[in-house]
XYZ file of C-alpha atoms in Angstrom:
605
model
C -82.109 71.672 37.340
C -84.721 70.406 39.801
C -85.492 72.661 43.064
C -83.045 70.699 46.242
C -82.281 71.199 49.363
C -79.161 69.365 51.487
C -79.776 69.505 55.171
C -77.729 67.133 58.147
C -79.611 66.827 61.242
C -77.018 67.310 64.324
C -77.626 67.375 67.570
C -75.848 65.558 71.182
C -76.653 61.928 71.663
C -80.245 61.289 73.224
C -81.526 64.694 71.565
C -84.144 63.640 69.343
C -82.777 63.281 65.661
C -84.145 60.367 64.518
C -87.566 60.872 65.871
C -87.765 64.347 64.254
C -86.618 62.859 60.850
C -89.360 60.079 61.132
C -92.014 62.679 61.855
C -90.855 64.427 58.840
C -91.096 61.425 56.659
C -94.714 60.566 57.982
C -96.079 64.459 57.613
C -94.313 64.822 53.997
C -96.279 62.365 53.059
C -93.513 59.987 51.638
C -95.445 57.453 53.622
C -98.806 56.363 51.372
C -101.931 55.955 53.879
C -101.456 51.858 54.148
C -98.092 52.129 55.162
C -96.723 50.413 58.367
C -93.763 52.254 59.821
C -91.557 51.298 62.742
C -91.048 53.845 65.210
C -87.213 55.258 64.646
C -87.375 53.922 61.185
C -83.968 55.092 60.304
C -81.966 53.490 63.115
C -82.324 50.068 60.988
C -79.489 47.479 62.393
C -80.382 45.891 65.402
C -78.113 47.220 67.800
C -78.818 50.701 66.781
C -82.814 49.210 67.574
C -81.939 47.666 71.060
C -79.829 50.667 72.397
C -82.006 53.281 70.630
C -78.655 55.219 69.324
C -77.506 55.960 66.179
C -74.519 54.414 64.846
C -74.248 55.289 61.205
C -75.278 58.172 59.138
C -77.824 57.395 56.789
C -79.825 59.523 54.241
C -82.905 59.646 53.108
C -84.975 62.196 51.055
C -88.585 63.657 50.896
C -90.746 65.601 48.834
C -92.541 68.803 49.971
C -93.930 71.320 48.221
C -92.149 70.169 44.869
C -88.639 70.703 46.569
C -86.317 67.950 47.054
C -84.846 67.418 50.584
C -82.251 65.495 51.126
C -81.704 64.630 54.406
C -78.967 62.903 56.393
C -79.316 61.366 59.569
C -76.008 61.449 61.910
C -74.707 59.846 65.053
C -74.670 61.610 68.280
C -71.902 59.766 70.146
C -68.680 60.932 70.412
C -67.080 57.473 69.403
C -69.192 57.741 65.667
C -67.620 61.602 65.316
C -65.714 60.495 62.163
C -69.494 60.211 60.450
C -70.238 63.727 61.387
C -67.710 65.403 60.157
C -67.541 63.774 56.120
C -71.479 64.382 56.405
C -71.166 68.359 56.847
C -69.023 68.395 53.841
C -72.241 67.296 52.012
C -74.641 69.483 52.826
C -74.946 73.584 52.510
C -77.355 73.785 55.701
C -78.062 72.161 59.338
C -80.641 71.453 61.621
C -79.084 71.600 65.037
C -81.175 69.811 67.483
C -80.793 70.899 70.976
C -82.886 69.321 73.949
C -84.810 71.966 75.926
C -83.916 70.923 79.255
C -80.002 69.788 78.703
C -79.151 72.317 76.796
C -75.736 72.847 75.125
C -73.547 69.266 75.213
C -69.815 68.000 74.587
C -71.241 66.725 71.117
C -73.412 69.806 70.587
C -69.956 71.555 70.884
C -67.972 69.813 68.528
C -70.716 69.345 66.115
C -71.190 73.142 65.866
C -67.482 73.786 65.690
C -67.507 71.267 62.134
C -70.589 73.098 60.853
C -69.142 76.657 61.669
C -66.167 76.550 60.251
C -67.826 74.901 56.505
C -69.140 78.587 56.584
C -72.988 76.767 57.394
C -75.365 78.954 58.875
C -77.432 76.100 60.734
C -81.154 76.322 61.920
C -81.784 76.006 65.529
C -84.323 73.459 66.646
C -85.146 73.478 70.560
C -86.606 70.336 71.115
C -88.694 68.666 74.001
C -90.220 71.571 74.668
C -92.828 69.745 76.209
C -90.577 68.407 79.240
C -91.602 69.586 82.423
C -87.883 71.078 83.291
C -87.168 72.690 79.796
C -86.423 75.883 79.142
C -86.386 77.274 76.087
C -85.216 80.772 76.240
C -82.138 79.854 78.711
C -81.296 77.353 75.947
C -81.434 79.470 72.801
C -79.125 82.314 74.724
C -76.879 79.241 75.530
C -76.571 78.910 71.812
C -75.885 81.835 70.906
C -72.778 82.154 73.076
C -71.524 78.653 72.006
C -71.837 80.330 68.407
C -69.778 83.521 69.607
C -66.979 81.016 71.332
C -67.152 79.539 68.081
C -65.883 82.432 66.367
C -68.902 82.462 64.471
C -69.446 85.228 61.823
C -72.214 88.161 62.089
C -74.525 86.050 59.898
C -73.924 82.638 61.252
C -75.134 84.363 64.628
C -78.496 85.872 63.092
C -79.636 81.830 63.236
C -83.144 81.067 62.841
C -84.816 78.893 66.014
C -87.572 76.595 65.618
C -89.736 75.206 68.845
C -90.535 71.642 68.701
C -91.650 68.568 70.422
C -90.723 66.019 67.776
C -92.129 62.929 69.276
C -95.627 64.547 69.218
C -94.781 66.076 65.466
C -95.562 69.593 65.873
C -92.650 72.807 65.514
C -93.798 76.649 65.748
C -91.807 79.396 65.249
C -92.838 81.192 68.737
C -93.611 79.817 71.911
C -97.332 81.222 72.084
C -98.093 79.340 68.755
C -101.105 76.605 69.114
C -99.203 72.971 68.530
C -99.818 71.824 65.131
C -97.773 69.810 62.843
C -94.066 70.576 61.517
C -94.938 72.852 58.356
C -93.156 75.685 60.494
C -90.184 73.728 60.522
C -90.838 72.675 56.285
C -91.510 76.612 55.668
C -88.023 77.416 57.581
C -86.203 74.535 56.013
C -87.311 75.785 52.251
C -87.213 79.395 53.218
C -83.277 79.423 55.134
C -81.515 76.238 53.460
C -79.703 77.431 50.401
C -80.015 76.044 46.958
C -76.739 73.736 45.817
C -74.413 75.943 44.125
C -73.248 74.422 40.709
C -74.643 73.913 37.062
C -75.377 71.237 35.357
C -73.836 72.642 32.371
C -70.359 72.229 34.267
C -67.998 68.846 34.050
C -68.590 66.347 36.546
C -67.686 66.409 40.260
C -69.345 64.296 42.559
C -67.570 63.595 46.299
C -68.110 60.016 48.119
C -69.091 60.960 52.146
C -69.957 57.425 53.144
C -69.832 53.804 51.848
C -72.252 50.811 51.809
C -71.528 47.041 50.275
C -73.540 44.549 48.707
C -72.627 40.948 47.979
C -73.854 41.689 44.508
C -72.383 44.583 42.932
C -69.461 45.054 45.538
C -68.623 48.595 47.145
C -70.921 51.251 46.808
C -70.065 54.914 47.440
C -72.514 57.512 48.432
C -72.010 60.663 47.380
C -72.727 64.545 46.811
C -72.883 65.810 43.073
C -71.518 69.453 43.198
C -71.388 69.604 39.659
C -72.478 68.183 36.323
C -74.990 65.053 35.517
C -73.663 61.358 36.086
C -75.651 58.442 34.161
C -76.203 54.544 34.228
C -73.449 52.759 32.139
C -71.123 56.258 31.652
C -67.331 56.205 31.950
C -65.970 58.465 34.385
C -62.859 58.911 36.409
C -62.171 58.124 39.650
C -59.763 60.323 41.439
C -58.227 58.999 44.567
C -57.142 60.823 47.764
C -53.298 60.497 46.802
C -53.977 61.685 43.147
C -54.271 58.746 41.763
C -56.623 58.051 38.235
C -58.994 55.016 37.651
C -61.341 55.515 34.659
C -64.291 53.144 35.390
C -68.285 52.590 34.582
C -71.078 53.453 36.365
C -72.579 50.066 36.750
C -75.512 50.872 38.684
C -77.083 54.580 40.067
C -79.228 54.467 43.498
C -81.388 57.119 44.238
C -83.421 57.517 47.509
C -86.571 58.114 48.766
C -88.075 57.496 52.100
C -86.442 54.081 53.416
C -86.839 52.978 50.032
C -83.773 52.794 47.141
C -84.301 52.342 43.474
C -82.145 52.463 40.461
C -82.268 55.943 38.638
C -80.701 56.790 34.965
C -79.181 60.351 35.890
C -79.258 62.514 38.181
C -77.717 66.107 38.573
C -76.077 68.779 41.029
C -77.480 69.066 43.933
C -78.589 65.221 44.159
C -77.491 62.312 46.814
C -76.766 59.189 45.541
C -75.332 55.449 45.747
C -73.219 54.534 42.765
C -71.159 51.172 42.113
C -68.815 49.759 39.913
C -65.879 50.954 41.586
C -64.090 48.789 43.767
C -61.339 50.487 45.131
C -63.557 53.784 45.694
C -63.307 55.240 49.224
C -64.584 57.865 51.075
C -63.473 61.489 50.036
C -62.537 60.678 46.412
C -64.186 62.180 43.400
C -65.710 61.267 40.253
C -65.315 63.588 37.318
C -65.263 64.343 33.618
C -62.789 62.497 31.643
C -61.926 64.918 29.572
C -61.332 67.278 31.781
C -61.163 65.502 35.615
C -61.010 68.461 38.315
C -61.257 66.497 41.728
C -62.528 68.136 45.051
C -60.037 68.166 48.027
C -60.105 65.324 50.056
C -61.625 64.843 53.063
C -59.773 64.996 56.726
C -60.752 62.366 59.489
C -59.483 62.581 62.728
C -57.057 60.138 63.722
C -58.111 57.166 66.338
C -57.398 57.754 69.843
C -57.773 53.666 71.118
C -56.519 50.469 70.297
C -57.746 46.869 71.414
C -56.246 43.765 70.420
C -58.502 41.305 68.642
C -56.814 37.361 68.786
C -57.871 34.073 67.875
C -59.694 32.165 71.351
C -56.848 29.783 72.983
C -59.519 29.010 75.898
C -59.435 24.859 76.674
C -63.697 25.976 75.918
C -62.218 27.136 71.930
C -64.465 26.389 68.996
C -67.360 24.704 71.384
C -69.540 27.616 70.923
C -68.606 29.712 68.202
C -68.622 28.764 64.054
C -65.252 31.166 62.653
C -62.405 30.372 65.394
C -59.582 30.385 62.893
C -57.394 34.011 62.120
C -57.527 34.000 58.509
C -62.100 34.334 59.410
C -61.685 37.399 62.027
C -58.658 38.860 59.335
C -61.559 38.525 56.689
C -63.785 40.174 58.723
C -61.720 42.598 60.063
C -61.243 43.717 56.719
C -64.642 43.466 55.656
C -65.787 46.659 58.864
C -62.310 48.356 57.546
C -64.374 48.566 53.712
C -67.053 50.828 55.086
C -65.771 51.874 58.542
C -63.184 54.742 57.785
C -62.785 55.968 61.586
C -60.992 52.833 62.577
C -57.730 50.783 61.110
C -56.146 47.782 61.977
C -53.133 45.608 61.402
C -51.548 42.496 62.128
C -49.097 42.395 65.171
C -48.027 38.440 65.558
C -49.853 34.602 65.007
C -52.941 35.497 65.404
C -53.309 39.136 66.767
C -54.462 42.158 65.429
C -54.648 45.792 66.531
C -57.705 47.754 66.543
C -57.527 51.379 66.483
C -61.156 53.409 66.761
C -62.431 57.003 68.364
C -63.365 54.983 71.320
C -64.607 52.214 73.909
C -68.413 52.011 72.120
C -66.747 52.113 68.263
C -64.754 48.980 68.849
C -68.209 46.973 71.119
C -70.210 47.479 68.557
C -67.913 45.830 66.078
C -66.925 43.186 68.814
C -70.730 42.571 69.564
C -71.213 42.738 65.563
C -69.085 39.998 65.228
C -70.584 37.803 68.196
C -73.772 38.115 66.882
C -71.655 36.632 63.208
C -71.132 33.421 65.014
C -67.257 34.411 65.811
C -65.105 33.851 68.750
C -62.295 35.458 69.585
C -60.464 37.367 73.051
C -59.816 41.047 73.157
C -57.531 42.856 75.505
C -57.619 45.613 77.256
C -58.405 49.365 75.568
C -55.285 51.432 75.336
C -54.726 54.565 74.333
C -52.634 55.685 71.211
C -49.645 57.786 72.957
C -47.826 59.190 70.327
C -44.120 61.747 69.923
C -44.544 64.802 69.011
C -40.796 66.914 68.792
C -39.961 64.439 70.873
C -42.323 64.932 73.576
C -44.896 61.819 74.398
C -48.451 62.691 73.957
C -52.140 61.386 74.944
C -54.887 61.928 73.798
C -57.406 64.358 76.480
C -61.062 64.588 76.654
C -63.728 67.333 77.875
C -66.025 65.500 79.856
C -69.533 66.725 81.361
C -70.963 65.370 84.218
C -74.139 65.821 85.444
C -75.223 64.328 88.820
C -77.548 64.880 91.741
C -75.555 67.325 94.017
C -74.884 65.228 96.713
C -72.948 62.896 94.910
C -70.614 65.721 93.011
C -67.877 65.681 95.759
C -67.423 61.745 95.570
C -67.409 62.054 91.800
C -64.578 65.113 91.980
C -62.808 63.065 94.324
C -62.720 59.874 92.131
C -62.010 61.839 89.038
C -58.848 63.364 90.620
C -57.507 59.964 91.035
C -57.403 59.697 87.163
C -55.836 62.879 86.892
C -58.878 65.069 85.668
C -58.852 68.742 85.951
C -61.984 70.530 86.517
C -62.605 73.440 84.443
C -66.158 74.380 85.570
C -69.038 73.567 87.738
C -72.698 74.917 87.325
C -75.876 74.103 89.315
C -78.473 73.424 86.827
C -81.560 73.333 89.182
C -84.268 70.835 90.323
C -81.104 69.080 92.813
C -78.428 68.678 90.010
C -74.985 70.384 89.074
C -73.059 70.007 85.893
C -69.450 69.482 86.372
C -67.046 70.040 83.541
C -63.351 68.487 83.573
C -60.475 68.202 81.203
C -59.361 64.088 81.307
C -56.390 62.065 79.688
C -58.165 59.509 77.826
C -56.773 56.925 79.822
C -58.673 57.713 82.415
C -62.012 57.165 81.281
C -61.335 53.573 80.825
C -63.302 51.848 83.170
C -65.015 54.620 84.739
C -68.570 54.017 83.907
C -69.648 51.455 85.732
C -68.352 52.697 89.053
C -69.850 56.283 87.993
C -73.285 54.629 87.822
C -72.804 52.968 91.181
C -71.512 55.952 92.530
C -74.685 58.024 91.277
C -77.384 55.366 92.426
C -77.914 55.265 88.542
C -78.735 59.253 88.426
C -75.694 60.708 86.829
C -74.944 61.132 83.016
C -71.455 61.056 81.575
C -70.837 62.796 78.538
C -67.064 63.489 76.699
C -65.578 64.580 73.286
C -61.791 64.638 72.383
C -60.217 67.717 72.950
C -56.529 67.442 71.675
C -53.346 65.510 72.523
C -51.068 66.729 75.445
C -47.784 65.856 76.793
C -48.021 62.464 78.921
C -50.037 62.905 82.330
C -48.244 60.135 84.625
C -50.064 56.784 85.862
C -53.618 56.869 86.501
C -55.128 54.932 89.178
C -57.298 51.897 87.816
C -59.155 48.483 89.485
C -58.923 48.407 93.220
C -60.038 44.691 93.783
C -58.294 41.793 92.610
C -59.623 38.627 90.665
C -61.020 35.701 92.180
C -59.174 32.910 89.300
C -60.303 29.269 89.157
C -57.536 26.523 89.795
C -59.708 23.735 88.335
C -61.710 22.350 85.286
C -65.015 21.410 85.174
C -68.723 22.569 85.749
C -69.051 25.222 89.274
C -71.132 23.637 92.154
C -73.356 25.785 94.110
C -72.229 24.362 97.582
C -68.729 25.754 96.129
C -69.960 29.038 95.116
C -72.357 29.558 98.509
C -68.844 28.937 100.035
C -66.613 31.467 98.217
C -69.485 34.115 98.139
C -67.774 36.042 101.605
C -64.461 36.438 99.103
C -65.984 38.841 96.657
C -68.697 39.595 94.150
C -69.440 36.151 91.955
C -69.687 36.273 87.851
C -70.745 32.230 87.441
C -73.604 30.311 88.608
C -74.187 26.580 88.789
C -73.178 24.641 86.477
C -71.243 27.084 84.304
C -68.130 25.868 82.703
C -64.992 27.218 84.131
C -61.589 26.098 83.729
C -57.682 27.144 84.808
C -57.147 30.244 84.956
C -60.771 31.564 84.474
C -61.874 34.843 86.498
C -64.873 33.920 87.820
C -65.749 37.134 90.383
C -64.155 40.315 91.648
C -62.290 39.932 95.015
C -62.826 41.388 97.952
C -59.370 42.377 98.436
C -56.617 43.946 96.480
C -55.107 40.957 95.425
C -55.921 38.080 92.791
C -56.497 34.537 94.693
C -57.374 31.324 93.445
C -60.203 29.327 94.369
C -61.810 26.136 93.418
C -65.763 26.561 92.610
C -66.370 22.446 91.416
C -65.320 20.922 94.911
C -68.751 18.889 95.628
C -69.612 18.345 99.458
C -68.557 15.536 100.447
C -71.149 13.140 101.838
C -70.520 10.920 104.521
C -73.034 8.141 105.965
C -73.401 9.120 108.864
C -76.516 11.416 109.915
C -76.602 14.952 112.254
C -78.879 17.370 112.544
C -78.115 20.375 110.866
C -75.950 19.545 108.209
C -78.251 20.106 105.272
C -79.097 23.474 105.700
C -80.194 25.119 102.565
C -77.758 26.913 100.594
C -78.804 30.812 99.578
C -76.373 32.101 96.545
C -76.537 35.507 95.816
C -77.430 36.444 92.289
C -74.144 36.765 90.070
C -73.155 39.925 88.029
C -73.679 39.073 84.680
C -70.952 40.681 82.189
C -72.176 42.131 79.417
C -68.868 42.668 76.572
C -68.698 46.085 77.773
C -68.872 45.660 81.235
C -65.802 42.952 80.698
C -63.798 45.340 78.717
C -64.110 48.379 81.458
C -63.103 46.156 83.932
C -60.161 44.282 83.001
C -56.373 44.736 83.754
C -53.532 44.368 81.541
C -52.663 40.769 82.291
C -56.622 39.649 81.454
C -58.640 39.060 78.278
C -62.327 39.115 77.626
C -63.187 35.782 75.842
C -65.865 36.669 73.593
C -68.596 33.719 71.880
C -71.566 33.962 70.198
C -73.000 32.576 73.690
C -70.706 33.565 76.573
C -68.967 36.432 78.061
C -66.032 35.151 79.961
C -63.045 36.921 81.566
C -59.729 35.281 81.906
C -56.525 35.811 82.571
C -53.939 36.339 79.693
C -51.469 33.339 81.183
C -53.889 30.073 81.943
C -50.728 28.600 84.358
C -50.781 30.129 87.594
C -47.148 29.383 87.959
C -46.543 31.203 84.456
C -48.699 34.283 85.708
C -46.377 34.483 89.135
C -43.160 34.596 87.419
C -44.380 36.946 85.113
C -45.593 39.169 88.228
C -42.147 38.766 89.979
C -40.736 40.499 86.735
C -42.749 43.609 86.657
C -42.304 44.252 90.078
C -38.428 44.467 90.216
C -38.986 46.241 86.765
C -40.567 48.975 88.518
């Protein structure tokens, strides 16, 4: 059996994980000399590359001293949390990252928690220790009591900590230590991370923690072997979560190396791999022996929290812009993310519609901008959350969220948050003119809080949450204060319209957009919606006077990115998403439609 070690990096969003595991590829030398690397190499999808976040786990492996290490990269964001926890299942150590100046996070929190109760004993990396506000020693005693609220156990709390500044690729074990390169952090890594438990010699059991597809060979399930060898063209069982037996072939065996796969003929306990030929393999099943097939318990994901529903574009702009309009495309599709996506569901709900359900607001963009991007078009609602009964009682779900902000803004943000029913649990002043403010919030009420939060802050603030648990039903929660301003006509807008309508509210269009019926096209002053016409032309008359062709000034328009549009909708509006446009409408086109349907809910109330 050859010498491994399994090792997840984990750490809050923003605190370094992908950088350290680059630095570790380029001073491991997995990287020959003539090599060109990207920076971040394993962020490798494009959005993951424009918003510098990490979206999926991914794995890679080095060599160092003749040891294997595997290791996996994870997400930081609450939303991906799903990926975290099947990736802890696959490794017997972890590095927790930990940013010298932030400290201890939401994500920090529930990452630890996963890793705690696996019985890991992680290794504690304080990084960006070359920040100007960091503080090392604060941070590593912050730790430590996160561990003992953890319930950690007297070994678990005996953690090793590593200094580093991964971005400039040097760790030391002590702060005094000249700045070097990262074989402190190797040494600890070889010296702290156990070996896999297991034999060769044993029958087969190998557990699938994530899932990949090719056009070629179909689904492909990475996995953990915790026992036995697997090899090219053997037949072995497939064991489903609900018990049920699929003897199969290993078609084709992936090993990795760097960024690089490439096909292997066996490989043994202790080893990560990619293996196909299995097409209804998911994540958490096993493959085993055969003759004797003893699966390993399947995994737990935490249920979804939102839902958003996806429908085919009924716009009088459908199919000018986009190349799959029809349902039966975004059903395809929709099916195609469910394949390797297990943190979200979906199902039909009418002609047309489906439901969504993910972990959060950023789970279901990234799919929605995934799809843009695809050459789809399609409208999405607003994000709801998933109430459900428990003994008959109605539950939501509730988040810890962690605020910090420049202290003079922390009694408008306290005030704000009230008004969405959060209750703050704690409130700390971190130093250098900020506080950190901690609240308990019904998921609700985080919907379409971030863009006023970053007015609110000048920019300054950061807004961090992780789901806490469900609780019994909190009442209404206050949402939008402006109204809509809607279009009443067809056609392309006209600047001497728009310079005109500018005093009404904040404008999304410019010239010569396209806007039609019942198109939002900016945010009202007021409370309520009104409609306006932006394509009435000046009218031009023979005549001359002075003054009359003064020169128009238009204020720049806010431009809606998906996200934006999705935080700041109401019930009875729809984000119309294209491969070009952003556009936010309202759900009935007919303004006589959308009164009646007002009228209703108001003497339903």
């Amino acid at each position: 059996m050859r010498d491994i070690r399994n090792i997840a990096v984990i750490a809050h969003v923003d605190h370094g994980k992908t950088t350290l595991v680059d630095e570790l590829l380029k001073q491991s030398g997995t990287f020959s000399a003539h090599q060109s690397v990207d920076e971040r190499v394993m962020d490798s999808n494009d959005i993951e590359k424009e918003r510098g976040i990490t979206i999926l786990s991914k794995n890679t492996a080095i060599d160092y001293e003749g040891v294997r290490i595997n290791i996996i990269d994870t997400p930081g964001h609450a939303d991906f949390g799903g990926e975290v926890e099947r990736v802890l299942k696959m490794v017997d150590s972890v590095l927790l990252l930990v940013d010298a100046q932030e400290g201890v996070m939401p994500q920090t929190k529930f990452v630890v928690k996963k890793a705690l109760q696996l019985g890991h004993r992680p290794i504690v990396v304080i990084n960006k220790i070359d920040k100007p506000g960091g503080d090392p020693d604060r941070v590593v005693d912050e730790v430590f009591d996160l561990f003992d609220q953890m319930g950690a156990t007297e070994e678990q709390l005996e953690f090793p900590v590593v200094y580093a500044a991964a971005r400039d690729g040097y760790a030391k074990l002590s702060l005094d230590e000249p700045n070097e390169n990262l074989i402190p952090l190797f040494t600890t890594i070889l010296e702290e991370v156990p070996k896999p438990k297991g034999s060769d010699e044993n029958g087969l059991q190998l557990q699938v923690f994530t899932l990949d597809y090719d056009n070629f060979i179909g689904k492909i399930g990475i996995a953990r072997i915790f026992n036995g060898t697997i090899s090219m063209g053997e037949t072995v069982v497939l064991v489903k979560a609900d018990g049920e037996k699929i003897k199969g072939r290993v078609t084709k065996l992936i090993g990795f190396k760097g960024v690089d796969r490439f096909d292997i003929k066996t490989a043994g306990t202790g080893d990560i791999v990619a293996v196909a030929g299995f097409e209804t393999i998911d994540v958490g099943d096993s493959l085993c022996d055969p003759a004797n097939p003893m699966p390993l318990d399947p995994m737990h994901i935490e249920e979804p929290t939102l839902s958003v529903t996806f429908a085919v574009n009924d716009s009088p702009l459908a199919g000018t812009e986009g190349k799959f309009v029809t349902s039966n495309k975004i059903d395809e599709r929709l099916a195609a993310e469910m394949n390797t996506n297990i943190a979200m569901n979906y199902d039909q709900i009418g002609e047309g519609k489906f439901r969504v359900n993910g972990r959060g607001e950023l789970q279901i963009c990234i799919l929605a901008e995934n799809m843009r991007r695809e050459g789809f078009e399609f409208c999405i609602g607003r994000p709801e959350v998933i109430v459900r009964e428990i003994d008959g009682v109605k539950m939501e779900p509730f988040e810890h969220l962690v605020i910090d902000t420049p202290d003079e803004f922390s009694g408008a943000i306290i005030e704000k948050l009230g008004k969405r029913k959060a209750n703050m649990t704690n409130m700390v002043p971190m130093g250098s003119g900020y506080t950190r403010l901690e609240f308990e919030i019904p998921a609700r009420g985080l919907i379409g809080i971030r863009t006023e939060f970053l007015t609110e802050t000048k920019g300054e603030g950061v807004m961090n949450h992780s789901f806490l648990e469900f609780r019994p039903h909190s009442g209404t929660v206050e949402s939008r204060k402006y109204g809509a301003l809607v279009s009443m006509e067809n056609g392309e807008a006209v600047g001497y319209s728009i310079f005109n309508l500018q005093d009404r509210g904040i404008m999304f269009i410019k010239p010569q957009d396209k806007v039609y019926n019942g198109m939002v096209i900016g945010q009202h002053a007021k409370g309520n919606d009104l409609d306006v016409n932006p394509i009435k032309a000046k009218q031009q008359s023979n005549v001359r006077s002075s003054g009359a062709d003064e020169a128009i000034k238009l204020i720049p328009p806010r431009v809606m990115s998906l996200e934006n549009a999705l935080e700041w909708i109401e019930d009875d509006e729809l984000v119309e998403v294209t491969p070009v446009s952003v556009r936010v409408r309202k759900r009935d086109l007919d303004p006589n439609v959308r009164k009646r349907t007002a009228k209703k809910v108001k003497f339903a109330d």
